[in-house]
PDB file of C-alpha atoms in Angstrom:
ATOM      1  CA  ASP A   1      -0.803  -1.359  17.600  1.00  0.00           C
ATOM      2  CA  THR A   2       2.282   0.214  18.978  1.00  0.00           C
ATOM      3  CA  GLU A   3       3.752  -2.898  20.614  1.00  0.00           C
ATOM      4  CA  VAL A   4       6.461  -5.475  20.206  1.00  0.00           C
ATOM      5  CA  THR A   5       5.064  -8.896  21.518  1.00  0.00           C
ATOM      6  CA  GLN A   6       7.564 -11.653  22.681  1.00  0.00           C
ATOM      7  CA  THR A   7       6.483 -15.143  23.467  1.00  0.00           C
ATOM      8  CA  PRO A   8       6.927 -16.988  25.711  1.00  0.00           C
ATOM      9  CA  LYS A   9       7.654 -14.701  28.597  1.00  0.00           C
ATOM     10  CA  HIS A  10       9.480 -17.384  30.472  1.00  0.00           C
ATOM     11  CA  LEU A  11      11.329 -20.431  29.170  1.00  0.00           C
ATOM     12  CA  VAL A  12      13.296 -23.263  30.973  1.00  0.00           C
ATOM     13  CA  MET A  13      15.133 -25.582  28.709  1.00  0.00           C
ATOM     14  CA  GLY A  14      17.731 -28.332  29.034  1.00  0.00           C
ATOM     15  CA  MET A  15      21.053 -28.188  27.354  1.00  0.00           C
ATOM     16  CA  THR A  16      19.952 -30.792  24.840  1.00  0.00           C
ATOM     17  CA  ASN A  17      16.538 -29.101  23.989  1.00  0.00           C
ATOM     18  CA  LYS A  18      15.650 -27.241  20.918  1.00  0.00           C
ATOM     19  CA  LYS A  19      13.333 -24.239  21.364  1.00  0.00           C
ATOM     20  CA  SER A  20      12.403 -20.964  19.773  1.00  0.00           C
ATOM     21  CA  LEU A  21      11.611 -17.435  21.000  1.00  0.00           C
ATOM     22  CA  LYS A  22       9.169 -15.507  18.961  1.00  0.00           C
ATOM     23  CA  CYS A  23       8.812 -11.713  18.433  1.00  0.00           C
ATOM     24  CA  GLU A  24       5.996  -9.967  16.390  1.00  0.00           C
ATOM     25  CA  GLN A  25       5.282  -6.370  15.602  1.00  0.00           C
ATOM     26  CA  HIS A  26       2.657  -4.670  13.450  1.00  0.00           C
ATOM     27  CA  MET A  27       3.830  -1.170  13.281  1.00  0.00           C
ATOM     28  CA  GLY A  28       5.232  -1.491   9.817  1.00  0.00           C
ATOM     29  CA  HIS A  29       8.846  -1.348  11.114  1.00  0.00           C
ATOM     30  CA  ARG A  30      11.451  -2.647   8.688  1.00  0.00           C
ATOM     31  CA  ALA A  31      14.147  -3.444  11.091  1.00  0.00           C
ATOM     32  CA  MET A  32      14.129  -5.799  13.935  1.00  0.00           C
ATOM     33  CA  TYR A  33      16.583  -6.625  16.483  1.00  0.00           C
ATOM     34  CA  TRP A  34      17.543  -9.352  19.169  1.00  0.00           C
ATOM     35  CA  TYR A  35      19.433  -8.236  22.300  1.00  0.00           C
ATOM     36  CA  LYS A  36      20.648 -10.454  25.161  1.00  0.00           C
ATOM     37  CA  GLN A  37      20.684  -9.009  28.714  1.00  0.00           C
ATOM     38  CA  LYS A  38      22.369 -10.746  31.575  1.00  0.00           C
ATOM     39  CA  ALA A  39      21.329  -9.758  35.144  1.00  0.00           C
ATOM     40  CA  LYS A  40      22.368  -6.390  36.178  1.00  0.00           C
ATOM     41  CA  LYS A  41      23.942  -5.830  32.780  1.00  0.00           C
ATOM     42  CA  PRO A  42      22.948  -3.530  29.694  1.00  0.00           C
ATOM     43  CA  PRO A  43      21.331  -5.184  26.714  1.00  0.00           C
ATOM     44  CA  GLU A  44      23.890  -6.371  24.176  1.00  0.00           C
ATOM     45  CA  LEU A  45      23.081  -6.501  20.447  1.00  0.00           C
ATOM     46  CA  MET A  46      23.099  -9.929  18.879  1.00  0.00           C
ATOM     47  CA  PHE A  47      21.430  -9.708  15.583  1.00  0.00           C
ATOM     48  CA  VAL A  48      19.898  -7.047  13.206  1.00  0.00           C
ATOM     49  CA  TYR A  49      17.416  -7.759  10.397  1.00  0.00           C
ATOM     50  CA  SER A  50      16.736  -4.903   7.893  1.00  0.00           C
ATOM     51  CA  TYR A  51      14.146  -5.560   5.158  1.00  0.00           C
ATOM     52  CA  GLU A  52      13.937  -9.152   6.328  1.00  0.00           C
ATOM     53  CA  LYS A  53      17.619  -9.605   5.705  1.00  0.00           C
ATOM     54  CA  LEU A  54      20.347 -10.321   8.224  1.00  0.00           C
ATOM     55  CA  SER A  55      22.493  -7.226   8.303  1.00  0.00           C
ATOM     56  CA  ILE A  56      24.320  -7.542  11.553  1.00  0.00           C
ATOM     57  CA  ASN A  57      25.537 -10.617  13.468  1.00  0.00           C
ATOM     58  CA  GLU A  58      27.619  -9.633  16.450  1.00  0.00           C
ATOM     59  CA  SER A  59      29.669 -12.677  16.456  1.00  0.00           C
ATOM     60  CA  VAL A  60      26.987 -14.736  18.222  1.00  0.00           C
ATOM     61  CA  PRO A  61      27.654 -18.513  18.710  1.00  0.00           C
ATOM     62  CA  SER A  62      25.938 -20.776  16.119  1.00  0.00           C
ATOM     63  CA  ARG A  63      23.708 -22.297  18.864  1.00  0.00           C
ATOM     64  CA  PHE A  64      21.586 -19.121  18.348  1.00  0.00           C
ATOM     65  CA  SER A  65      19.974 -18.992  15.059  1.00  0.00           C
ATOM     66  CA  PRO A  66      17.854 -16.164  13.991  1.00  0.00           C
ATOM     67  CA  GLU A  67      15.091 -16.096  11.298  1.00  0.00           C
ATOM     68  CA  CYS A  68      12.899 -13.521   9.898  1.00  0.00           C
ATOM     69  CA  PRO A  69      10.013 -15.126   8.004  1.00  0.00           C
ATOM     70  CA  ASN A  70       8.335 -11.918   7.121  1.00  0.00           C
ATOM     71  CA  SER A  71       8.403  -8.232   7.964  1.00  0.00           C
ATOM     72  CA  SER A  72       6.320  -8.671  11.121  1.00  0.00           C
ATOM     73  CA  LEU A  73       7.978 -11.707  12.758  1.00  0.00           C
ATOM     74  CA  LEU A  74      11.346 -12.538  14.113  1.00  0.00           C
ATOM     75  CA  ASN A  75      12.397 -15.868  15.604  1.00  0.00           C
ATOM     76  CA  LEU A  76      15.357 -17.008  17.643  1.00  0.00           C
ATOM     77  CA  HIS A  77      15.997 -20.729  17.427  1.00  0.00           C
ATOM     78  CA  LEU A  78      18.004 -22.016  20.249  1.00  0.00           C
ATOM     79  CA  HIS A  79      19.845 -25.412  20.305  1.00  0.00           C
ATOM     80  CA  ALA A  80      22.460 -26.950  22.679  1.00  0.00           C
ATOM     81  CA  LEU A  81      22.440 -23.857  24.851  1.00  0.00           C
ATOM     82  CA  GLN A  82      24.736 -23.595  27.966  1.00  0.00           C
ATOM     83  CA  PRO A  83      23.752 -22.398  31.367  1.00  0.00           C
ATOM     84  CA  GLU A  84      25.633 -19.193  30.867  1.00  0.00           C
ATOM     85  CA  ASP A  85      23.164 -18.451  28.062  1.00  0.00           C
ATOM     86  CA  SER A  86      20.449 -17.882  30.713  1.00  0.00           C
ATOM     87  CA  ALA A  87      19.366 -14.308  30.253  1.00  0.00           C
ATOM     88  CA  LEU A  88      16.566 -11.804  29.347  1.00  0.00           C
ATOM     89  CA  TYR A  89      16.283 -11.860  25.444  1.00  0.00           C
ATOM     90  CA  LEU A  90      14.802  -8.660  24.342  1.00  0.00           C
ATOM     91  CA  CYS A  91      13.379  -8.027  20.779  1.00  0.00           C
ATOM     92  CA  ALA A  92      13.153  -4.541  19.406  1.00  0.00           C
ATOM     93  CA  SER A  93      12.040  -2.912  16.257  1.00  0.00           C
ATOM     94  CA  SER A  94      12.501   0.239  14.443  1.00  0.00           C
ATOM     95  CA  GLN A  95      11.603   2.097  11.114  1.00  0.00           C
ATOM     96  CA  GLY A  96      15.178   1.477   9.992  1.00  0.00           C
ATOM     97  CA  SER A  97      16.582   4.773  11.197  1.00  0.00           C
ATOM     98  CA  PRO A  98      16.906   6.221  14.653  1.00  0.00           C
ATOM     99  CA  TRP A  99      14.317   9.159  14.075  1.00  0.00           C
ATOM    100  CA  LYS A 100      11.445   7.402  15.644  1.00  0.00           C
ATOM    101  CA  GLY A 101      13.329   5.438  18.164  1.00  0.00           C
ATOM    102  CA  TYR A 102      13.381   1.737  18.949  1.00  0.00           C
ATOM    103  CA  THR A 103      10.406  -0.062  20.380  1.00  0.00           C
ATOM    104  CA  PHE A 104      11.312  -2.933  22.784  1.00  0.00           C
ATOM    105  CA  GLY A 105       9.385  -6.052  23.679  1.00  0.00           C
ATOM    106  CA  SER A 106       9.108  -7.061  27.465  1.00  0.00           C
ATOM    107  CA  GLY A 107      11.432  -9.996  26.761  1.00  0.00           C
ATOM    108  CA  THR A 108      11.760 -13.662  27.283  1.00  0.00           C
ATOM    109  CA  ARG A 109      13.491 -14.763  30.424  1.00  0.00           C
ATOM    110  CA  LEU A 110      15.309 -17.860  29.428  1.00  0.00           C
ATOM    111  CA  THR A 111      16.816 -20.422  31.881  1.00  0.00           C
ATOM    112  CA  VAL A 112      19.078 -23.166  30.745  1.00  0.00           C
ATOM    113  CA  VAL A 113      19.353 -26.159  33.124  1.00  0.00           C
TER     114      VAL A 113
ATOM    115  CA  ALA R   1      33.019   3.065  17.168  1.00  0.00           C
ATOM    116  CA  GLN R   2      30.664   4.534  19.502  1.00  0.00           C
ATOM    117  CA  SER R   3      30.502   4.061  23.373  1.00  0.00           C
ATOM    118  CA  VAL R   4      28.441   5.258  26.208  1.00  0.00           C
ATOM    119  CA  THR R   5      29.644   5.840  29.832  1.00  0.00           C
ATOM    120  CA  GLN R   6      27.341   6.135  32.724  1.00  0.00           C
ATOM    121  CA  LEU R   7      29.449   7.332  35.616  1.00  0.00           C
ATOM    122  CA  ASP R   8      27.184   6.213  38.342  1.00  0.00           C
ATOM    123  CA  SER R   9      26.034   2.573  38.858  1.00  0.00           C
ATOM    124  CA  GLN R  10      23.628   3.593  41.568  1.00  0.00           C
ATOM    125  CA  VAL R  11      22.173   6.877  42.716  1.00  0.00           C
ATOM    126  CA  PRO R  12      20.098   7.027  45.993  1.00  0.00           C
ATOM    127  CA  VAL R  13      17.865  10.079  46.295  1.00  0.00           C
ATOM    128  CA  PHE R  14      15.138  11.157  48.785  1.00  0.00           C
ATOM    129  CA  GLU R  15      11.624  11.431  47.474  1.00  0.00           C
ATOM    130  CA  GLU R  16      10.735  14.845  46.146  1.00  0.00           C
ATOM    131  CA  ALA R  17      14.462  15.703  45.814  1.00  0.00           C
ATOM    132  CA  PRO R  18      16.073  16.583  42.369  1.00  0.00           C
ATOM    133  CA  VAL R  19      18.250  13.993  40.580  1.00  0.00           C
ATOM    134  CA  GLU R  20      20.723  13.884  37.765  1.00  0.00           C
ATOM    135  CA  LEU R  21      21.892  10.802  36.015  1.00  0.00           C
ATOM    136  CA  ARG R  22      25.103  11.267  34.057  1.00  0.00           C
ATOM    137  CA  CYS R  23      25.840  10.008  30.575  1.00  0.00           C
ATOM    138  CA  ASN R  24      28.855  10.619  28.373  1.00  0.00           C
ATOM    139  CA  TYR R  25      29.285   9.341  24.890  1.00  0.00           C
ATOM    140  CA  SER R  26      32.091   8.851  22.445  1.00  0.00           C
ATOM    141  CA  SER R  27      31.640   8.896  18.730  1.00  0.00           C
ATOM    142  CA  SER R  28      33.508   9.979  15.760  1.00  0.00           C
ATOM    143  CA  VAL R  29      30.371  10.971  13.883  1.00  0.00           C
ATOM    144  CA  SER R  30      26.906  12.513  14.614  1.00  0.00           C
ATOM    145  CA  VAL R  31      25.029  10.523  17.031  1.00  0.00           C
ATOM    146  CA  TYR R  32      21.413  10.004  18.151  1.00  0.00           C
ATOM    147  CA  LEU R  33      20.957   9.706  22.025  1.00  0.00           C
ATOM    148  CA  PHE R  34      18.416   7.973  23.990  1.00  0.00           C
ATOM    149  CA  TRP R  35      17.376   7.267  27.555  1.00  0.00           C
ATOM    150  CA  TYR R  36      15.494   4.224  28.362  1.00  0.00           C
ATOM    151  CA  VAL R  37      14.094   3.003  31.731  1.00  0.00           C
ATOM    152  CA  GLN R  38      13.598  -0.656  32.822  1.00  0.00           C
ATOM    153  CA  TYR R  39      11.534  -1.504  35.742  1.00  0.00           C
ATOM    154  CA  PRO R  40      12.071  -4.898  37.486  1.00  0.00           C
ATOM    155  CA  ASN R  41      11.361  -7.873  35.264  1.00  0.00           C
ATOM    156  CA  GLN R  42      10.201  -5.718  32.331  1.00  0.00           C
ATOM    157  CA  GLY R  43      11.539  -4.672  28.998  1.00  0.00           C
ATOM    158  CA  LEU R  44      12.814  -1.084  27.994  1.00  0.00           C
ATOM    159  CA  GLN R  45      10.788   1.879  27.760  1.00  0.00           C
ATOM    160  CA  LEU R  46      11.833   4.900  25.873  1.00  0.00           C
ATOM    161  CA  LEU R  47      12.155   7.974  28.062  1.00  0.00           C
ATOM    162  CA  LEU R  48      13.375  10.557  25.554  1.00  0.00           C
ATOM    163  CA  LYS R  49      15.601  10.932  22.690  1.00  0.00           C
ATOM    164  CA  TYR R  50      17.862  13.484  21.042  1.00  0.00           C
ATOM    165  CA  LEU R  51      18.132  13.512  17.257  1.00  0.00           C
ATOM    166  CA  SER R  52      18.666  17.051  16.322  1.00  0.00           C
ATOM    167  CA  GLY R  53      17.339  20.551  16.931  1.00  0.00           C
ATOM    168  CA  SER R  54      16.725  21.874  20.455  1.00  0.00           C
ATOM    169  CA  THR R  55      19.396  20.495  22.770  1.00  0.00           C
ATOM    170  CA  LEU R  56      16.911  20.220  25.730  1.00  0.00           C
ATOM    171  CA  VAL R  57      14.388  17.413  25.393  1.00  0.00           C
ATOM    172  CA  GLU R  58      11.643  16.531  27.718  1.00  0.00           C
ATOM    173  CA  SER R  59       9.511  13.562  28.362  1.00  0.00           C
ATOM    174  CA  ILE R  60       5.960  13.345  29.427  1.00  0.00           C
ATOM    175  CA  ASN R  61       6.657  12.197  32.974  1.00  0.00           C
ATOM    176  CA  GLY R  62       8.842  15.113  34.124  1.00  0.00           C
ATOM    177  CA  PHE R  63      12.382  14.014  32.950  1.00  0.00           C
ATOM    178  CA  GLU R  64      14.419  16.129  30.794  1.00  0.00           C
ATOM    179  CA  ALA R  65      17.861  15.591  29.183  1.00  0.00           C
ATOM    180  CA  GLU R  66      20.215  18.221  27.722  1.00  0.00           C
ATOM    181  CA  PHE R  67      22.589  17.370  24.740  1.00  0.00           C
ATOM    182  CA  ASN R  68      25.894  19.105  25.164  1.00  0.00           C
ATOM    183  CA  LYS R  69      28.216  18.473  22.086  1.00  0.00           C
ATOM    184  CA  SER R  70      31.225  20.126  23.475  1.00  0.00           C
ATOM    185  CA  GLN R  71      31.072  18.053  26.657  1.00  0.00           C
ATOM    186  CA  THR R  72      29.826  14.909  24.788  1.00  0.00           C
ATOM    187  CA  SER R  73      27.140  14.509  27.356  1.00  0.00           C
ATOM    188  CA  PHE R  74      23.560  13.783  27.681  1.00  0.00           C
ATOM    189  CA  HIS R  75      22.585  13.953  31.323  1.00  0.00           C
ATOM    190  CA  LEU R  76      19.101  13.060  32.574  1.00  0.00           C
ATOM    191  CA  ARG R  77      17.300  15.177  35.125  1.00  0.00           C
ATOM    192  CA  LYS R  78      14.221  15.366  37.020  1.00  0.00           C
ATOM    193  CA  PRO R  79      13.436  18.276  39.529  1.00  0.00           C
ATOM    194  CA  SER R  80      11.385  16.035  41.991  1.00  0.00           C
ATOM    195  CA  VAL R  81      11.465  12.261  42.097  1.00  0.00           C
ATOM    196  CA  HIS R  82       8.807   9.909  43.079  1.00  0.00           C
ATOM    197  CA  ILE R  83       8.983   6.491  44.538  1.00  0.00           C
ATOM    198  CA  SER R  84       7.671   5.040  41.300  1.00  0.00           C
ATOM    199  CA  ASP R  85      10.816   6.449  39.509  1.00  0.00           C
ATOM    200  CA  THR R  86      12.799   3.677  41.145  1.00  0.00           C
ATOM    201  CA  ALA R  87      14.165   1.698  38.102  1.00  0.00           C
ATOM    202  CA  GLU R  88      17.287   1.019  36.058  1.00  0.00           C
ATOM    203  CA  TYR R  89      17.990   3.866  33.560  1.00  0.00           C
ATOM    204  CA  PHE R  90      20.130   3.297  30.317  1.00  0.00           C
ATOM    205  CA  CYS R  91      21.637   5.780  28.223  1.00  0.00           C
ATOM    206  CA  ALA R  92      22.025   4.558  24.659  1.00  0.00           C
ATOM    207  CA  VAL R  93      23.641   5.834  21.307  1.00  0.00           C
ATOM    208  CA  SER R  94      23.066   5.039  17.718  1.00  0.00           C
ATOM    209  CA  GLU R  95      25.491   6.244  15.211  1.00  0.00           C
ATOM    210  CA  GLY R  96      24.251   5.402  11.897  1.00  0.00           C
ATOM    211  CA  GLY R  97      21.278   6.733   9.982  1.00  0.00           C
ATOM    212  CA  GLY R  98      20.184   3.143   9.173  1.00  0.00           C
ATOM    213  CA  ALA R  99      19.174   0.130  11.333  1.00  0.00           C
ATOM    214  CA  ASP R 100      22.540  -0.326  13.276  1.00  0.00           C
ATOM    215  CA  GLY R 101      20.958  -0.947  16.569  1.00  0.00           C
ATOM    216  CA  LEU R 102      21.796   0.729  20.007  1.00  0.00           C
ATOM    217  CA  THR R 103      24.900   0.652  22.142  1.00  0.00           C
ATOM    218  CA  PHE R 104      23.937   1.025  25.799  1.00  0.00           C
ATOM    219  CA  GLY R 105      25.730   2.231  28.807  1.00  0.00           C
ATOM    220  CA  LYS R 106      26.079   0.032  31.860  1.00  0.00           C
ATOM    221  CA  GLY R 107      22.989   1.637  33.422  1.00  0.00           C
ATOM    222  CA  THR R 108      22.316   3.723  36.521  1.00  0.00           C
ATOM    223  CA  HIS R 109      20.033   2.172  39.330  1.00  0.00           C
ATOM    224  CA  LEU R 110      17.945   5.005  40.749  1.00  0.00           C
ATOM    225  CA  ILE R 111      16.878   4.234  44.245  1.00  0.00           C
ATOM    226  CA  ILE R 112      14.196   6.540  45.735  1.00  0.00           C
ATOM    227  CA  GLN R 113      14.169   6.676  49.571  1.00  0.00           C
ATOM    228  CA  PRO R 114      11.076   7.892  51.617  1.00  0.00           C
TER     229      PRO R 114
END
């Protein structure tokens, strides 16, 4: 298995809703990442988990809450989002160093209404 | 801190013509460089990467990139493009030896004209 799987592929949520994005990989990678990509923009790093511990938080608002239950799973819990949070959310994984590169999932397209 | 500059936001090219997408980076330490491609409504796919060794790296679909340390560049080239190469191309850099994540350039939209 050489993939990063993200679910759901599309999500529409209201500003008062609570939802979660899920990311899964079975490549034995020890680092997992969340990126946010607005339309016609590059991906921006949000969070990094290394060996299931949060190692980087790029000053992301607290309405985004990451969780890494085990080495294969990464969640992003969403609460009280704003319309400007609408974007493609990409998950990636790596072996913890750049040598083998980073594998990206196909993303969750989130629309906040 | 590292940064990546992609000088062209959009590059139109006729089919079967050669193309070069430019990428320059800035970093105070050794870097690892990547090119990713993103097709509409999809995630990112790794095209090729430079980690060390030979400065010319090739991908399986005909793209190549050359690392030039003196010019801090990592330009992407293909000698003959196809309609299916229409996509957004991102140059990215990773500075650390650990799990630091990638810093992306703003992207270049490659438009192949028949």
